[in-house]
Amino acid sequence: MASSPRPQSIVGLWATGDVAYLYRADSRSFFDHTLQQGRQQGLPGIEQVSRQFRAAVPDFHCTVADVLVSGDCVSVRQVYTGHFTGTYDGVRGHGQPIQFNAFDIQQVGRSQIGADWHLEDNLTFLTQIGAR
């Protein structure tokens, strides 16, 4: 039986939790233009968020829904799904299904993502887990 293909981009991090995808896709000098309060700048901040979501939603999965390319920027809409069985911001999961969208505009250099502007539908996520 053939193994299923693994994502070869930053989406691989969100689809699998494997930080190796992050370091292959993003520049060491990566800059987050829409950094959330309390989150570290750069790659450590992305790792932090990935661990946080994986702890709350161990079967966290990412599907790329749309991709648009313009110059040195790639716009990506992702759909995140899974089941809230862990803990997030003090709220304990009971297996609730989650599904929400995120949108990124990624500025791409010669071979890696150098900067990102992103917007996640956090209100939908928080409502689904019972935090709002």
PDB file of C-alpha atoms in Angstrom:
ATOM      1  CA  MET A   1       0.000   0.000   0.000  1.00  0.00           C
ATOM      2  CA  ALA A   2       1.421   3.393  -0.996  1.00  0.00           C
ATOM      3  CA  SER A   3       1.748   6.036   1.663  1.00  0.00           C
ATOM      4  CA  SER A   4      -0.334   9.164   1.316  1.00  0.00           C
ATOM      5  CA  PRO A   5       1.456  12.266   0.023  1.00  0.00           C
ATOM      6  CA  ARG A   6       2.613  14.713   2.684  1.00  0.00           C
ATOM      7  CA  PRO A   7       2.263  18.469   2.176  1.00  0.00           C
ATOM      8  CA  GLN A   8       5.534  20.132   1.174  1.00  0.00           C
ATOM      9  CA  SER A   9       4.782  23.680   2.337  1.00  0.00           C
ATOM     10  CA  ILE A  10       3.897  25.649   5.461  1.00  0.00           C
ATOM     11  CA  VAL A  11       0.469  23.978   5.217  1.00  0.00           C
ATOM     12  CA  GLY A  12       2.331  20.803   6.181  1.00  0.00           C
ATOM     13  CA  LEU A  13       2.876  22.267   9.650  1.00  0.00           C
ATOM     14  CA  TRP A  14      -0.848  22.850  10.126  1.00  0.00           C
ATOM     15  CA  ALA A  15      -1.793  19.514   8.567  1.00  0.00           C
ATOM     16  CA  THR A  16       0.672  17.407  10.587  1.00  0.00           C
ATOM     17  CA  GLY A  17       2.161  19.444  13.439  1.00  0.00           C
ATOM     18  CA  ASP A  18       5.675  18.695  12.096  1.00  0.00           C
ATOM     19  CA  VAL A  19       7.784  21.883  12.546  1.00  0.00           C
ATOM     20  CA  ALA A  20      10.227  20.705   9.853  1.00  0.00           C
ATOM     21  CA  TYR A  21       7.694  22.043   7.322  1.00  0.00           C
ATOM     22  CA  LEU A  22       7.878  25.455   8.975  1.00  0.00           C
ATOM     23  CA  TYR A  23      11.653  25.664   8.711  1.00  0.00           C
ATOM     24  CA  ARG A  24      11.642  24.520   5.077  1.00  0.00           C
ATOM     25  CA  ALA A  25       8.922  26.954   4.020  1.00  0.00           C
ATOM     26  CA  ASP A  26       9.666  30.106   6.047  1.00  0.00           C
ATOM     27  CA  SER A  27      12.791  32.226   6.115  1.00  0.00           C
ATOM     28  CA  ARG A  28      14.728  32.430   9.389  1.00  0.00           C
ATOM     29  CA  SER A  29      14.029  36.187   9.220  1.00  0.00           C
ATOM     30  CA  PHE A  30      10.262  35.624   8.739  1.00  0.00           C
ATOM     31  CA  PHE A  31       8.166  38.607   9.886  1.00  0.00           C
ATOM     32  CA  ASP A  32       4.523  38.401  11.011  1.00  0.00           C
ATOM     33  CA  HIS A  33       2.807  41.703  10.134  1.00  0.00           C
ATOM     34  CA  THR A  34      -0.373  40.805  12.084  1.00  0.00           C
ATOM     35  CA  LEU A  35       1.183  39.463  15.255  1.00  0.00           C
ATOM     36  CA  GLN A  36      -1.346  38.732  17.988  1.00  0.00           C
ATOM     37  CA  GLN A  37      -0.726  40.118  21.459  1.00  0.00           C
ATOM     38  CA  GLY A  38       1.340  37.760  23.597  1.00  0.00           C
ATOM     39  CA  ARG A  39       2.776  35.849  20.649  1.00  0.00           C
ATOM     40  CA  GLN A  40       6.482  35.827  19.803  1.00  0.00           C
ATOM     41  CA  GLN A  41       7.579  37.325  16.509  1.00  0.00           C
ATOM     42  CA  GLY A  42       8.923  35.044  13.795  1.00  0.00           C
ATOM     43  CA  LEU A  43       9.163  31.269  13.624  1.00  0.00           C
ATOM     44  CA  PRO A  44       8.986  30.694  17.415  1.00  0.00           C
ATOM     45  CA  GLY A  45       5.560  32.367  17.426  1.00  0.00           C
ATOM     46  CA  ILE A  46       4.263  30.069  14.702  1.00  0.00           C
ATOM     47  CA  GLU A  47       5.575  27.025  16.597  1.00  0.00           C
ATOM     48  CA  GLN A  48       3.814  28.288  19.743  1.00  0.00           C
ATOM     49  CA  VAL A  49       0.448  28.573  17.976  1.00  0.00           C
ATOM     50  CA  SER A  50       0.843  25.182  16.327  1.00  0.00           C
ATOM     51  CA  ARG A  51       1.518  23.493  19.691  1.00  0.00           C
ATOM     52  CA  GLN A  52      -1.401  25.353  21.293  1.00  0.00           C
ATOM     53  CA  PHE A  53      -3.888  24.225  18.622  1.00  0.00           C
ATOM     54  CA  ARG A  54      -2.554  20.645  18.554  1.00  0.00           C
ATOM     55  CA  ALA A  55      -3.020  20.430  22.343  1.00  0.00           C
ATOM     56  CA  ALA A  56      -6.631  21.589  21.990  1.00  0.00           C
ATOM     57  CA  VAL A  57      -7.447  19.741  18.759  1.00  0.00           C
ATOM     58  CA  PRO A  58      -5.123  16.723  18.380  1.00  0.00           C
ATOM     59  CA  ASP A  59      -6.683  15.768  15.022  1.00  0.00           C
ATOM     60  CA  PHE A  60      -6.289  19.360  13.752  1.00  0.00           C
ATOM     61  CA  HIS A  61      -6.315  19.292   9.960  1.00  0.00           C
ATOM     62  CA  CYS A  62      -5.736  21.953   7.318  1.00  0.00           C
ATOM     63  CA  THR A  63      -7.143  21.977   3.801  1.00  0.00           C
ATOM     64  CA  VAL A  64      -6.133  24.597   1.250  1.00  0.00           C
ATOM     65  CA  ALA A  65      -9.359  25.924  -0.272  1.00  0.00           C
ATOM     66  CA  ASP A  66      -8.076  28.737  -2.502  1.00  0.00           C
ATOM     67  CA  VAL A  67      -4.721  30.036  -3.745  1.00  0.00           C
ATOM     68  CA  LEU A  68      -4.135  33.286  -5.627  1.00  0.00           C
ATOM     69  CA  VAL A  69      -0.734  34.509  -6.838  1.00  0.00           C
ATOM     70  CA  SER A  70       0.100  38.134  -7.542  1.00  0.00           C
ATOM     71  CA  GLY A  71       3.697  39.226  -8.013  1.00  0.00           C
ATOM     72  CA  ASP A  72       5.727  38.054  -5.031  1.00  0.00           C
ATOM     73  CA  CYS A  73       2.639  37.374  -2.896  1.00  0.00           C
ATOM     74  CA  VAL A  74       0.561  34.240  -2.496  1.00  0.00           C
ATOM     75  CA  SER A  75      -2.888  34.481  -0.928  1.00  0.00           C
ATOM     76  CA  VAL A  76      -4.184  31.301   0.656  1.00  0.00           C
ATOM     77  CA  ARG A  77      -7.543  30.475   2.238  1.00  0.00           C
ATOM     78  CA  GLN A  78      -7.353  27.470   4.533  1.00  0.00           C
ATOM     79  CA  VAL A  79     -10.124  25.498   6.214  1.00  0.00           C
ATOM     80  CA  TYR A  80      -9.246  24.013   9.599  1.00  0.00           C
ATOM     81  CA  THR A  81     -11.169  21.061  11.009  1.00  0.00           C
ATOM     82  CA  GLY A  82     -10.925  18.618  13.876  1.00  0.00           C
ATOM     83  CA  HIS A  83     -12.422  17.771  17.259  1.00  0.00           C
ATOM     84  CA  PHE A  84     -11.900  19.781  20.432  1.00  0.00           C
ATOM     85  CA  THR A  85     -10.781  17.135  22.920  1.00  0.00           C
ATOM     86  CA  GLY A  86      -8.014  19.028  24.716  1.00  0.00           C
ATOM     87  CA  THR A  87      -7.888  22.355  26.528  1.00  0.00           C
ATOM     88  CA  TYR A  88      -7.774  25.860  25.069  1.00  0.00           C
ATOM     89  CA  ASP A  89      -7.495  29.010  27.165  1.00  0.00           C
ATOM     90  CA  GLY A  90      -8.906  27.195  30.215  1.00  0.00           C
ATOM     91  CA  VAL A  91     -11.824  25.590  28.337  1.00  0.00           C
ATOM     92  CA  ARG A  92     -11.901  21.779  28.278  1.00  0.00           C
ATOM     93  CA  GLY A  93     -13.107  20.046  25.114  1.00  0.00           C
ATOM     94  CA  HIS A  94     -15.739  17.328  24.904  1.00  0.00           C
ATOM     95  CA  GLY A  95     -15.125  16.204  21.323  1.00  0.00           C
ATOM     96  CA  GLN A  96     -16.943  19.106  19.689  1.00  0.00           C
ATOM     97  CA  PRO A  97     -16.280  19.328  15.932  1.00  0.00           C
ATOM     98  CA  ILE A  98     -14.549  22.512  14.835  1.00  0.00           C
ATOM     99  CA  GLN A  99     -14.343  24.120  11.417  1.00  0.00           C
ATOM    100  CA  PHE A 100     -13.107  27.613  10.692  1.00  0.00           C
ATOM    101  CA  ASN A 101     -11.316  29.578   7.975  1.00  0.00           C
ATOM    102  CA  ALA A 102      -8.050  31.463   7.888  1.00  0.00           C
ATOM    103  CA  PHE A 103      -6.632  33.697   5.206  1.00  0.00           C
ATOM    104  CA  ASP A 104      -2.947  34.470   4.640  1.00  0.00           C
ATOM    105  CA  ILE A 105      -1.104  36.780   2.294  1.00  0.00           C
ATOM    106  CA  GLN A 106       2.450  35.480   2.172  1.00  0.00           C
ATOM    107  CA  GLN A 107       5.308  37.429   0.642  1.00  0.00           C
ATOM    108  CA  VAL A 108       7.653  34.961  -0.990  1.00  0.00           C
ATOM    109  CA  GLY A 109      11.360  35.552  -1.543  1.00  0.00           C
ATOM    110  CA  ARG A 110      13.649  33.469  -3.736  1.00  0.00           C
ATOM    111  CA  SER A 111      12.723  30.190  -2.076  1.00  0.00           C
ATOM    112  CA  GLN A 112      10.973  30.862   1.240  1.00  0.00           C
ATOM    113  CA  ILE A 113       8.168  32.883   2.789  1.00  0.00           C
ATOM    114  CA  GLY A 114       9.600  36.093   4.224  1.00  0.00           C
ATOM    115  CA  ALA A 115       6.510  37.788   5.614  1.00  0.00           C
ATOM    116  CA  ASP A 116       2.847  37.127   6.281  1.00  0.00           C
ATOM    117  CA  TRP A 117      -0.401  38.984   6.917  1.00  0.00           C
ATOM    118  CA  HIS A 118      -3.115  36.689   8.292  1.00  0.00           C
ATOM    119  CA  LEU A 119      -6.640  36.656   9.614  1.00  0.00           C
ATOM    120  CA  GLU A 120      -8.191  33.667  11.388  1.00  0.00           C
ATOM    121  CA  ASP A 121     -11.885  33.302  12.126  1.00  0.00           C
ATOM    122  CA  ASN A 122     -11.210  33.083  15.854  1.00  0.00           C
ATOM    123  CA  LEU A 123     -14.780  34.033  16.788  1.00  0.00           C
ATOM    124  CA  THR A 124     -16.135  30.930  15.029  1.00  0.00           C
ATOM    125  CA  PHE A 125     -13.502  28.736  16.696  1.00  0.00           C
ATOM    126  CA  LEU A 126     -14.185  30.182  20.165  1.00  0.00           C
ATOM    127  CA  THR A 127     -17.954  29.813  19.701  1.00  0.00           C
ATOM    128  CA  GLN A 128     -17.589  26.191  18.583  1.00  0.00           C
ATOM    129  CA  ILE A 129     -15.512  25.258  21.645  1.00  0.00           C
ATOM    130  CA  GLY A 130     -17.907  27.055  24.002  1.00  0.00           C
ATOM    131  CA  ALA A 131     -15.574  29.893  24.997  1.00  0.00           C
ATOM    132  CA  ARG A 132     -17.954  32.603  23.684  1.00  0.00           C
TER     133      ARG A 132
END
